[in-house]
Amino acid sequence: MIKDEFSVGEALVGEEPELAHIDLAIGRKNSKIGQAFMDSLAQPRQGHTPILAVIRPNLPVKPSTLILPKVTIRSLEDADKIFGPAQSAVAKAVADVVEEGVIPKEEAESLVIVASVFVHPRGKDYSRIYRYNYGATKLAIKRAMEKFPSIDKVLEEKDKATHGVIGFRMNNLKNPPYLEVALDIPDWRRVEGIIRSLPRSDSLIIEAGTPLIKRYGVEVVQKIRQLRPESVILADLKTLDTGNIEARMAGDATANVVACSGLAPVNTMEKFIEECEKVGALSLIDTLNLSDPKTVLGKLTVKPNIVELHRAIDVEEEEEARWGNIEEIRKVCGDDTLIAVAGGIRTKNAKKALDAGADIIVVGRAITGAKDVAGAARAFLQQMGVEEVDQFRVMTDF
């Protein structure tokens, strides 16, 4: 039963090129959907002429259903696919869901359906076009009537799901711990070899280090992206000025995370953090050479997504050079802030860093300088107790 003004359903069924994608809305005739139904019928767009779903000529279905082609109709062949198998499939699906009780029979007369239907121009097999559109329409209607998905389902799946077209999921670093591999080698040929050797893991972050970016520019991020489109890539700019401009540059180069130096003016860091949010990247403040990170971070009116407690390469072996109190930093920046530690990380102390509260361990030469890059990276992941979250996961619709 439709309790709200309208309900929305979506379904993707089949394989290319006959693949079917249905977007539809169901509502009462006197609702906004009813108005949209009449507006679309009265004012069709060129190449997207709407048609009624009919079981056969002169026998439209109930609820009255309007089919809106997603793809521009450019030929009689395109028109035949819409007026033939697609129209018939949508109509049969609507009739069947009424017969099956998904839409109550007593309500069918008072409802209308507006269905946006995709038929690929390269689709040739009428049987597949029919079957896929029939299945997609039934599923979309069922989802609309059941108000699928729930908000809980959306929140559960948003960081797990892979979109079929782009072929990879966007990782927002919501499931630490993570291993960050710092590529500080200013030699693309060596870097490329290392990237190709790294294991493919949801728990891996690839860092375009400062020396690499200084030699090749921020566009080196795109070169890394071509090799690893699914990976989280960090651009270590160590920004000191013009925070918004540099954050925008890295974001445009497809960096997922951008690093600013904690030595920058407070105003610069705040503009940097705000610009990262605008371009959809996570902001990182690097505390390298900061004597009092807690005080500096406390001055920020907007907090970064990540704070990196960083020992410089030149002092990482010194006994007195420590990462600092991780929990104090987290209290200043908030519980959602990720804490990364860098400098002198080896397999023998990686677990200690995590036990101290780190979410990300940053490793450079211990991996990039290893004879077996893949083996070294896996050794760190094993020490971290990382498992592939979706390795045995079976995707289901409900």
Tab-separated table of C-alpha atoms in Angstrom:
chain	number	residue	atom	x	y	z
A	1	MET	CA	0.000	0.000	0.000
A	2	ILE	CA	1.252	3.504	-0.906
A	3	LYS	CA	1.040	5.491	2.342
A	4	ASP	CA	3.263	8.386	1.251
A	5	GLU	CA	2.679	10.574	-1.792
A	6	PHE	CA	4.867	8.289	-3.877
A	7	SER	CA	7.465	5.507	-3.632
A	8	VAL	CA	10.621	4.999	-5.691
A	9	GLY	CA	12.165	1.770	-6.963
A	10	GLU	CA	15.277	0.887	-8.974
A	11	ALA	CA	16.670	-2.332	-10.449
A	12	LEU	CA	19.515	-3.429	-12.714
A	13	VAL	CA	19.184	-6.867	-14.320
A	14	GLY	CA	21.026	-8.791	-17.027
A	15	GLU	CA	24.184	-8.514	-19.074
A	16	GLU	CA	25.339	-6.122	-21.762
A	17	PRO	CA	24.368	-5.164	-24.320
A	18	GLU	CA	20.766	-6.129	-23.498
A	19	LEU	CA	21.130	-5.186	-19.828
A	20	ALA	CA	18.008	-3.554	-18.340
A	21	HIS	CA	17.960	-0.660	-15.902
A	22	ILE	CA	14.633	0.539	-14.519
A	23	ASP	CA	14.006	3.651	-12.413
A	24	LEU	CA	10.375	4.142	-11.471
A	25	ALA	CA	8.038	5.983	-9.154
A	26	ILE	CA	4.590	4.848	-8.014
A	27	GLY	CA	1.999	7.235	-6.674
A	28	ARG	CA	-1.647	8.189	-6.734
A	29	LYS	CA	-3.203	9.915	-9.713
A	30	ASN	CA	-3.778	13.079	-7.707
A	31	SER	CA	-0.155	13.206	-6.466
A	32	LYS	CA	2.982	14.769	-7.936
A	33	ILE	CA	3.640	11.513	-9.777
A	34	GLY	CA	0.219	11.778	-11.376
A	35	GLN	CA	1.088	15.306	-12.496
A	36	ALA	CA	4.466	14.148	-13.824
A	37	PHE	CA	2.677	11.348	-15.688
A	38	MET	CA	0.422	13.813	-17.511
A	39	ASP	CA	3.180	16.383	-18.100
A	40	SER	CA	5.420	13.747	-19.718
A	41	LEU	CA	2.582	12.453	-21.852
A	42	ALA	CA	1.514	15.923	-22.975
A	43	GLN	CA	4.991	17.409	-23.516
A	44	PRO	CA	7.322	14.677	-24.778
A	45	ARG	CA	11.006	15.421	-25.349
A	46	GLN	CA	12.382	14.900	-28.820
A	47	GLY	CA	13.855	11.417	-29.149
A	48	HIS	CA	12.373	10.359	-25.808
A	49	THR	CA	8.686	9.997	-26.664
A	50	PRO	CA	6.872	8.342	-23.749
A	51	ILE	CA	4.578	5.389	-24.391
A	52	LEU	CA	1.967	3.603	-22.306
A	53	ALA	CA	2.730	0.070	-21.164
A	54	VAL	CA	0.317	-2.241	-22.964
A	55	ILE	CA	-0.170	-6.015	-22.838
A	56	ARG	CA	-1.139	-5.771	-26.502
A	57	PRO	CA	-2.432	-2.891	-28.613
A	58	ASN	CA	-5.644	-1.503	-27.063
A	59	LEU	CA	-4.990	-3.183	-23.677
A	60	PRO	CA	-3.030	-0.889	-21.318
A	61	VAL	CA	-2.175	-2.178	-17.854
A	62	LYS	CA	-3.414	-0.993	-14.474
A	63	PRO	CA	-1.887	0.846	-12.687
A	64	SER	CA	-1.520	3.023	-15.772
A	65	THR	CA	2.205	2.956	-16.575
A	66	LEU	CA	4.187	5.432	-18.655
A	67	ILE	CA	7.495	4.289	-20.165
A	68	LEU	CA	10.151	7.001	-20.584
A	69	PRO	CA	13.083	5.858	-22.761
A	70	LYS	CA	16.435	6.788	-21.191
A	71	VAL	CA	18.342	6.580	-24.488
A	72	THR	CA	17.516	8.836	-27.410
A	73	ILE	CA	15.601	6.968	-30.125
A	74	ARG	CA	17.538	7.653	-33.357
A	75	SER	CA	16.221	4.997	-35.728
A	76	LEU	CA	13.311	2.673	-36.442
A	77	GLU	CA	15.435	-0.151	-35.024
A	78	ASP	CA	15.711	1.714	-31.696
A	79	ALA	CA	11.970	2.392	-31.760
A	80	ASP	CA	11.192	-1.287	-32.377
A	81	LYS	CA	13.082	-2.313	-29.230
A	82	ILE	CA	11.107	0.122	-27.081
A	83	PHE	CA	7.717	-0.471	-28.721
A	84	GLY	CA	8.333	-4.221	-28.865
A	85	PRO	CA	10.121	-6.256	-26.158
A	86	ALA	CA	10.640	-3.428	-23.640
A	87	GLN	CA	7.043	-2.173	-23.708
A	88	SER	CA	5.667	-5.702	-23.540
A	89	ALA	CA	8.008	-6.687	-20.696
A	90	VAL	CA	7.163	-3.676	-18.530
A	91	ALA	CA	3.433	-4.189	-19.081
A	92	LYS	CA	3.561	-7.903	-18.255
A	93	ALA	CA	5.583	-7.171	-15.102
A	94	VAL	CA	3.070	-4.579	-13.903
A	95	ALA	CA	0.161	-6.929	-14.518
A	96	ASP	CA	1.918	-9.779	-12.728
A	97	VAL	CA	2.749	-7.781	-9.585
A	98	VAL	CA	-0.936	-6.894	-9.279
A	99	GLU	CA	-1.921	-10.530	-9.743
A	100	GLU	CA	0.673	-11.550	-7.122
A	101	GLY	CA	-0.592	-8.984	-4.637
A	102	VAL	CA	2.528	-6.805	-4.549
A	103	ILE	CA	0.245	-3.960	-5.594
A	104	PRO	CA	-3.221	-4.540	-4.078
A	105	LYS	CA	-5.751	-5.156	-6.822
A	106	GLU	CA	-8.226	-2.706	-5.265
A	107	GLU	CA	-5.647	0.095	-5.490
A	108	ALA	CA	-4.471	-0.507	-9.052
A	109	GLU	CA	-7.028	1.888	-10.583
A	110	SER	CA	-6.000	4.807	-8.346
A	111	LEU	CA	-2.252	4.507	-8.940
A	112	VAL	CA	0.096	5.477	-11.758
A	113	ILE	CA	3.653	4.391	-12.508
A	114	VAL	CA	6.305	6.442	-14.293
A	115	ALA	CA	9.107	4.119	-15.444
A	116	SER	CA	12.403	5.241	-16.948
A	117	VAL	CA	13.609	2.377	-19.146
A	118	PHE	CA	17.109	1.781	-20.523
A	119	VAL	CA	17.549	-0.145	-23.758
A	120	HIS	CA	21.087	-0.138	-25.140
A	121	PRO	CA	21.386	0.823	-28.839
A	122	ARG	CA	23.673	-2.205	-29.363
A	123	GLY	CA	21.148	-4.642	-27.918
A	124	LYS	CA	19.998	-7.149	-30.550
A	125	ASP	CA	18.458	-10.109	-28.732
A	126	TYR	CA	14.737	-9.360	-28.279
A	127	SER	CA	14.294	-12.324	-25.945
A	128	ARG	CA	16.954	-10.986	-23.582
A	129	ILE	CA	15.603	-7.434	-23.786
A	130	TYR	CA	12.177	-8.757	-22.829
A	131	ARG	CA	13.345	-11.032	-20.017
A	132	TYR	CA	15.716	-8.514	-18.451
A	133	ASN	CA	13.209	-5.652	-18.553
A	134	TYR	CA	10.484	-7.886	-17.170
A	135	GLY	CA	12.676	-8.940	-14.250
A	136	ALA	CA	13.956	-5.418	-13.599
A	137	THR	CA	10.464	-3.916	-13.616
A	138	LYS	CA	9.085	-6.500	-11.181
A	139	LEU	CA	12.043	-6.014	-8.873
A	140	ALA	CA	11.836	-2.215	-9.007
A	141	ILE	CA	8.109	-2.278	-8.185
A	142	LYS	CA	8.650	-4.688	-5.314
A	143	ARG	CA	11.402	-2.465	-3.934
A	144	ALA	CA	9.215	0.610	-4.267
A	145	MET	CA	6.337	-1.024	-2.405
A	146	GLU	CA	8.662	-2.300	0.340
A	147	LYS	CA	10.576	1.008	0.459
A	148	PHE	CA	13.827	-0.805	-0.182
A	149	PRO	CA	16.490	0.046	0.771
A	150	SER	CA	16.149	1.124	4.365
A	151	ILE	CA	18.480	3.874	5.561
A	152	ASP	CA	20.274	1.262	7.691
A	153	LYS	CA	20.925	-0.812	4.559
A	154	VAL	CA	22.333	2.218	2.740
A	155	LEU	CA	24.662	3.079	5.615
A	156	GLU	CA	25.780	-0.542	5.907
A	157	GLU	CA	26.596	-0.883	2.219
A	158	LYS	CA	27.958	2.562	1.319
A	159	ASP	CA	31.581	1.740	2.175
A	160	LYS	CA	31.419	-1.883	0.996
A	161	ALA	CA	29.676	-1.703	-2.355
A	162	THR	CA	31.363	-1.656	-5.757
A	163	HIS	CA	29.609	0.168	-8.591
A	164	GLY	CA	29.396	-2.087	-11.620
A	165	VAL	CA	30.385	0.603	-14.129
A	166	ILE	CA	33.504	1.986	-12.422
A	167	GLY	CA	34.512	-1.460	-11.152
A	168	PHE	CA	35.913	-0.419	-7.787
A	169	ARG	CA	34.701	0.908	-4.453
A	170	MET	CA	35.604	4.250	-2.958
A	171	ASN	CA	37.446	3.714	0.314
A	172	ASN	CA	36.871	6.464	2.897
A	173	LEU	CA	39.150	4.862	5.494
A	174	LYS	CA	36.331	3.899	7.835
A	175	ASN	CA	37.797	0.545	8.869
A	176	PRO	CA	41.325	0.928	10.324
A	177	PRO	CA	44.058	-0.158	10.663
A	178	TYR	CA	45.751	0.805	7.408
A	179	LEU	CA	49.218	0.375	5.974
A	180	GLU	CA	50.482	3.444	4.116
A	181	VAL	CA	53.358	2.817	1.711
A	182	ALA	CA	55.399	5.994	1.272
A	183	LEU	CA	56.868	6.331	-2.212
A	184	ASP	CA	59.606	8.886	-1.514
A	185	ILE	CA	61.787	7.751	-4.416
A	186	PRO	CA	62.038	10.463	-7.124
A	187	ASP	CA	62.366	7.899	-9.920
A	188	TRP	CA	59.160	6.933	-11.708
A	189	ARG	CA	60.528	3.720	-13.183
A	190	ARG	CA	61.349	2.371	-9.728
A	191	VAL	CA	58.087	3.667	-8.304
A	192	GLU	CA	56.071	2.003	-11.058
A	193	GLY	CA	57.713	-1.325	-10.339
A	194	ILE	CA	56.964	-1.005	-6.632
A	195	ILE	CA	53.302	-0.132	-7.260
A	196	ARG	CA	52.852	-3.123	-9.552
A	197	SER	CA	54.354	-5.361	-6.863
A	198	LEU	CA	52.189	-4.153	-3.982
A	199	PRO	CA	49.359	-6.506	-2.956
A	200	ARG	CA	45.840	-5.378	-3.680
A	201	SER	CA	44.267	-4.769	-0.306
A	202	ASP	CA	41.519	-2.565	1.066
A	203	SER	CA	43.915	-1.844	3.939
A	204	LEU	CA	46.625	-0.321	1.758
A	205	ILE	CA	47.222	3.407	1.164
A	206	ILE	CA	49.680	4.503	-1.526
A	207	GLU	CA	51.500	7.731	-0.731
A	208	ALA	CA	52.954	9.922	-3.450
A	209	GLY	CA	55.814	11.226	-1.324
A	210	THR	CA	57.077	14.793	-1.334
A	211	PRO	CA	60.298	14.077	-3.318
A	212	LEU	CA	58.276	12.224	-5.967
A	213	ILE	CA	55.791	15.092	-6.300
A	214	LYS	CA	58.582	17.704	-6.383
A	215	ARG	CA	60.173	15.961	-9.336
A	216	TYR	CA	57.109	15.064	-11.373
A	217	GLY	CA	54.450	17.454	-10.078
A	218	VAL	CA	51.118	16.636	-8.488
A	219	GLU	CA	50.011	14.962	-11.738
A	220	VAL	CA	52.080	11.946	-10.669
A	221	VAL	CA	49.007	11.076	-8.605
A	222	GLN	CA	47.129	10.447	-11.849
A	223	LYS	CA	49.910	8.188	-13.088
A	224	ILE	CA	49.564	6.141	-9.912
A	225	ARG	CA	45.776	6.154	-10.354
A	226	GLN	CA	46.135	4.612	-13.811
A	227	LEU	CA	47.997	1.696	-12.248
A	228	ARG	CA	45.765	1.345	-9.177
A	229	PRO	CA	42.343	2.909	-9.844
A	230	GLU	CA	40.829	1.281	-6.745
A	231	SER	CA	43.503	2.404	-4.264
A	232	VAL	CA	43.498	5.231	-1.742
A	233	ILE	CA	46.217	7.629	-2.918
A	234	LEU	CA	47.737	10.243	-0.632
A	235	ALA	CA	49.463	13.349	-2.018
A	236	ASP	CA	52.102	14.421	0.506
A	237	LEU	CA	52.367	18.090	-0.435
A	238	LYS	CA	53.450	19.304	3.015
A	239	THR	CA	51.654	22.544	2.193
A	240	LEU	CA	52.945	25.658	3.980
A	241	ASP	CA	51.059	28.386	2.122
A	242	THR	CA	48.042	28.828	-0.190
A	243	GLY	CA	46.341	25.854	1.436
A	244	ASN	CA	43.142	26.066	-0.584
A	245	ILE	CA	44.981	26.255	-3.913
A	246	GLU	CA	47.228	23.262	-3.226
A	247	ALA	CA	44.360	21.187	-1.847
A	248	ARG	CA	42.380	21.914	-5.013
A	249	MET	CA	45.335	20.921	-7.215
A	250	ALA	CA	45.708	17.575	-5.457
A	251	GLY	CA	41.977	16.951	-5.524
A	252	ASP	CA	41.861	17.662	-9.250
A	253	ALA	CA	44.654	15.112	-9.665
A	254	THR	CA	42.346	12.519	-7.989
A	255	ALA	CA	44.135	12.321	-4.634
A	256	ASN	CA	41.964	10.749	-1.926
A	257	VAL	CA	44.041	12.252	0.893
A	258	VAL	CA	46.115	15.444	0.868
A	259	ALA	CA	48.793	16.369	3.406
A	260	CYS	CA	49.504	19.823	4.822
A	261	SER	CA	52.377	20.708	7.159
A	262	GLY	CA	51.500	21.515	10.762
A	263	LEU	CA	54.118	24.283	10.533
A	264	ALA	CA	51.816	26.253	8.226
A	265	PRO	CA	49.878	29.249	9.599
A	266	VAL	CA	46.601	28.313	11.279
A	267	ASN	CA	44.641	30.204	8.616
A	268	THR	CA	46.406	28.242	5.874
A	269	MET	CA	45.621	24.911	7.531
A	270	GLU	CA	41.967	25.847	7.992
A	271	LYS	CA	41.586	26.874	4.345
A	272	PHE	CA	43.343	23.667	3.361
A	273	ILE	CA	40.969	21.491	5.415
A	274	GLU	CA	37.893	23.299	4.074
A	275	GLU	CA	39.060	22.968	0.474
A	276	CYS	CA	39.779	19.251	0.906
A	277	GLU	CA	36.177	18.793	1.989
A	278	LYS	CA	34.965	20.676	-1.092
A	279	VAL	CA	36.922	18.462	-3.494
A	280	GLY	CA	35.965	15.254	-1.681
A	281	ALA	CA	39.431	14.486	-0.305
A	282	LEU	CA	40.457	13.710	3.269
A	283	SER	CA	42.714	16.271	4.933
A	284	LEU	CA	45.891	15.331	6.771
A	285	ILE	CA	48.012	17.536	9.021
A	286	ASP	CA	51.627	16.385	9.297
A	287	THR	CA	53.258	17.242	12.665
A	288	LEU	CA	56.832	16.864	11.408
A	289	ASN	CA	59.118	19.192	13.434
A	290	LEU	CA	56.248	20.493	15.581
A	291	SER	CA	57.359	20.769	19.189
A	292	ASP	CA	53.792	20.935	20.527
A	293	PRO	CA	51.279	19.363	18.076
A	294	LYS	CA	48.476	19.350	20.642
A	295	THR	CA	48.525	23.151	21.065
A	296	VAL	CA	48.691	23.822	17.327
A	297	LEU	CA	45.835	21.447	16.526
A	298	GLY	CA	43.801	22.928	19.356
A	299	LYS	CA	43.860	26.322	17.610
A	300	LEU	CA	42.111	24.987	14.515
A	301	THR	CA	38.404	25.817	14.286
A	302	VAL	CA	38.019	22.979	11.760
A	303	LYS	CA	39.794	19.704	12.408
A	304	PRO	CA	41.589	17.470	9.907
A	305	ASN	CA	40.441	13.957	9.059
A	306	ILE	CA	43.913	12.587	9.775
A	307	VAL	CA	46.805	13.698	11.986
A	308	GLU	CA	50.215	12.253	11.211
A	309	LEU	CA	52.658	12.053	14.096
A	310	HIS	CA	55.887	12.103	12.164
A	311	ARG	CA	59.510	11.549	13.028
A	312	ALA	CA	61.913	12.780	10.373
A	313	ILE	CA	64.136	10.274	8.583
A	314	ASP	CA	67.215	12.062	9.926
A	315	VAL	CA	66.201	11.567	13.589
A	316	GLU	CA	64.054	8.441	13.527
A	317	GLU	CA	66.829	6.318	15.033
A	318	GLU	CA	67.306	8.624	18.010
A	319	GLU	CA	65.983	7.172	21.233
A	320	GLU	CA	64.406	10.436	22.366
A	321	ALA	CA	62.461	10.929	19.115
A	322	ARG	CA	59.007	9.558	19.932
A	323	TRP	CA	55.643	9.824	18.212
A	324	GLY	CA	53.920	11.446	21.174
A	325	ASN	CA	50.691	10.811	23.033
A	326	ILE	CA	48.218	9.547	20.474
A	327	GLU	CA	45.190	9.673	22.746
A	328	GLU	CA	45.818	13.317	23.654
A	329	ILE	CA	45.816	14.225	19.969
A	330	ARG	CA	42.591	12.314	19.464
A	331	LYS	CA	40.947	14.198	22.328
A	332	VAL	CA	41.870	17.517	20.720
A	333	CYS	CA	40.678	16.583	17.221
A	334	GLY	CA	37.779	14.245	18.012
A	335	ASP	CA	37.186	10.517	18.097
A	336	ASP	CA	36.608	10.324	14.335
A	337	THR	CA	40.095	11.628	13.563
A	338	LEU	CA	42.499	8.973	12.319
A	339	ILE	CA	46.018	8.984	13.754
A	340	ALA	CA	48.934	8.015	11.530
A	341	VAL	CA	52.464	7.399	12.757
A	342	ALA	CA	55.526	7.685	10.541
A	343	GLY	CA	59.258	7.333	10.923
A	344	GLY	CA	61.198	4.199	11.760
A	345	ILE	CA	58.302	1.758	11.383
A	346	ARG	CA	59.478	-1.831	11.022
A	347	THR	CA	57.609	-5.127	11.264
A	348	LYS	CA	58.990	-5.559	14.776
A	349	ASN	CA	57.334	-2.351	16.079
A	350	ALA	CA	54.283	-2.076	13.815
A	351	LYS	CA	52.070	-3.881	16.325
A	352	LYS	CA	53.348	-1.639	19.136
A	353	ALA	CA	52.303	1.454	17.175
A	354	LEU	CA	48.810	0.052	16.686
A	355	ASP	CA	48.558	-0.961	20.335
A	356	ALA	CA	49.459	2.636	21.234
A	357	GLY	CA	46.367	3.821	19.347
A	358	ALA	CA	47.575	4.415	15.779
A	359	ASP	CA	45.102	3.857	12.949
A	360	ILE	CA	47.626	4.135	10.122
A	361	ILE	CA	51.245	3.074	10.070
A	362	VAL	CA	53.390	4.746	7.433
A	363	VAL	CA	56.188	2.616	6.016
A	364	GLY	CA	58.750	3.669	3.441
A	365	ARG	CA	62.119	1.983	2.901
A	366	ALA	CA	61.186	-1.150	4.858
A	367	ILE	CA	58.875	-1.947	1.918
A	368	THR	CA	60.093	0.132	-1.031
A	369	GLY	CA	63.716	-0.868	-0.446
A	370	ALA	CA	62.982	-4.559	0.098
A	371	LYS	CA	64.087	-7.199	-2.392
A	372	ASP	CA	60.594	-8.688	-2.182
A	373	VAL	CA	58.245	-5.698	-2.102
A	374	ALA	CA	55.068	-7.792	-2.101
A	375	GLY	CA	56.357	-10.056	0.646
A	376	ALA	CA	57.438	-7.117	2.804
A	377	ALA	CA	54.036	-5.421	2.453
A	378	ARG	CA	52.219	-8.656	3.290
A	379	ALA	CA	54.413	-9.128	6.343
A	380	PHE	CA	53.256	-5.741	7.665
A	381	LEU	CA	49.618	-6.513	6.894
A	382	GLN	CA	49.974	-9.819	8.712
A	383	GLN	CA	51.519	-8.099	11.740
A	384	MET	CA	48.575	-5.693	11.719
A	385	GLY	CA	46.095	-8.572	11.761
A	386	VAL	CA	44.433	-7.297	8.611
A	387	GLU	CA	41.903	-9.468	6.802
A	388	GLU	CA	40.131	-8.756	3.569
A	389	VAL	CA	36.657	-7.722	4.739
A	390	ASP	CA	34.788	-8.778	1.601
A	391	GLN	CA	36.864	-11.786	0.586
A	392	PHE	CA	34.003	-14.245	1.153
A	393	ARG	CA	31.139	-11.789	0.930
A	394	VAL	CA	28.188	-12.636	-1.300
A	395	MET	CA	26.261	-9.625	-2.551
A	396	THR	CA	22.487	-9.837	-2.102
A	397	ASP	CA	19.730	-7.384	-2.913
A	398	PHE	CA	17.783	-7.669	0.344
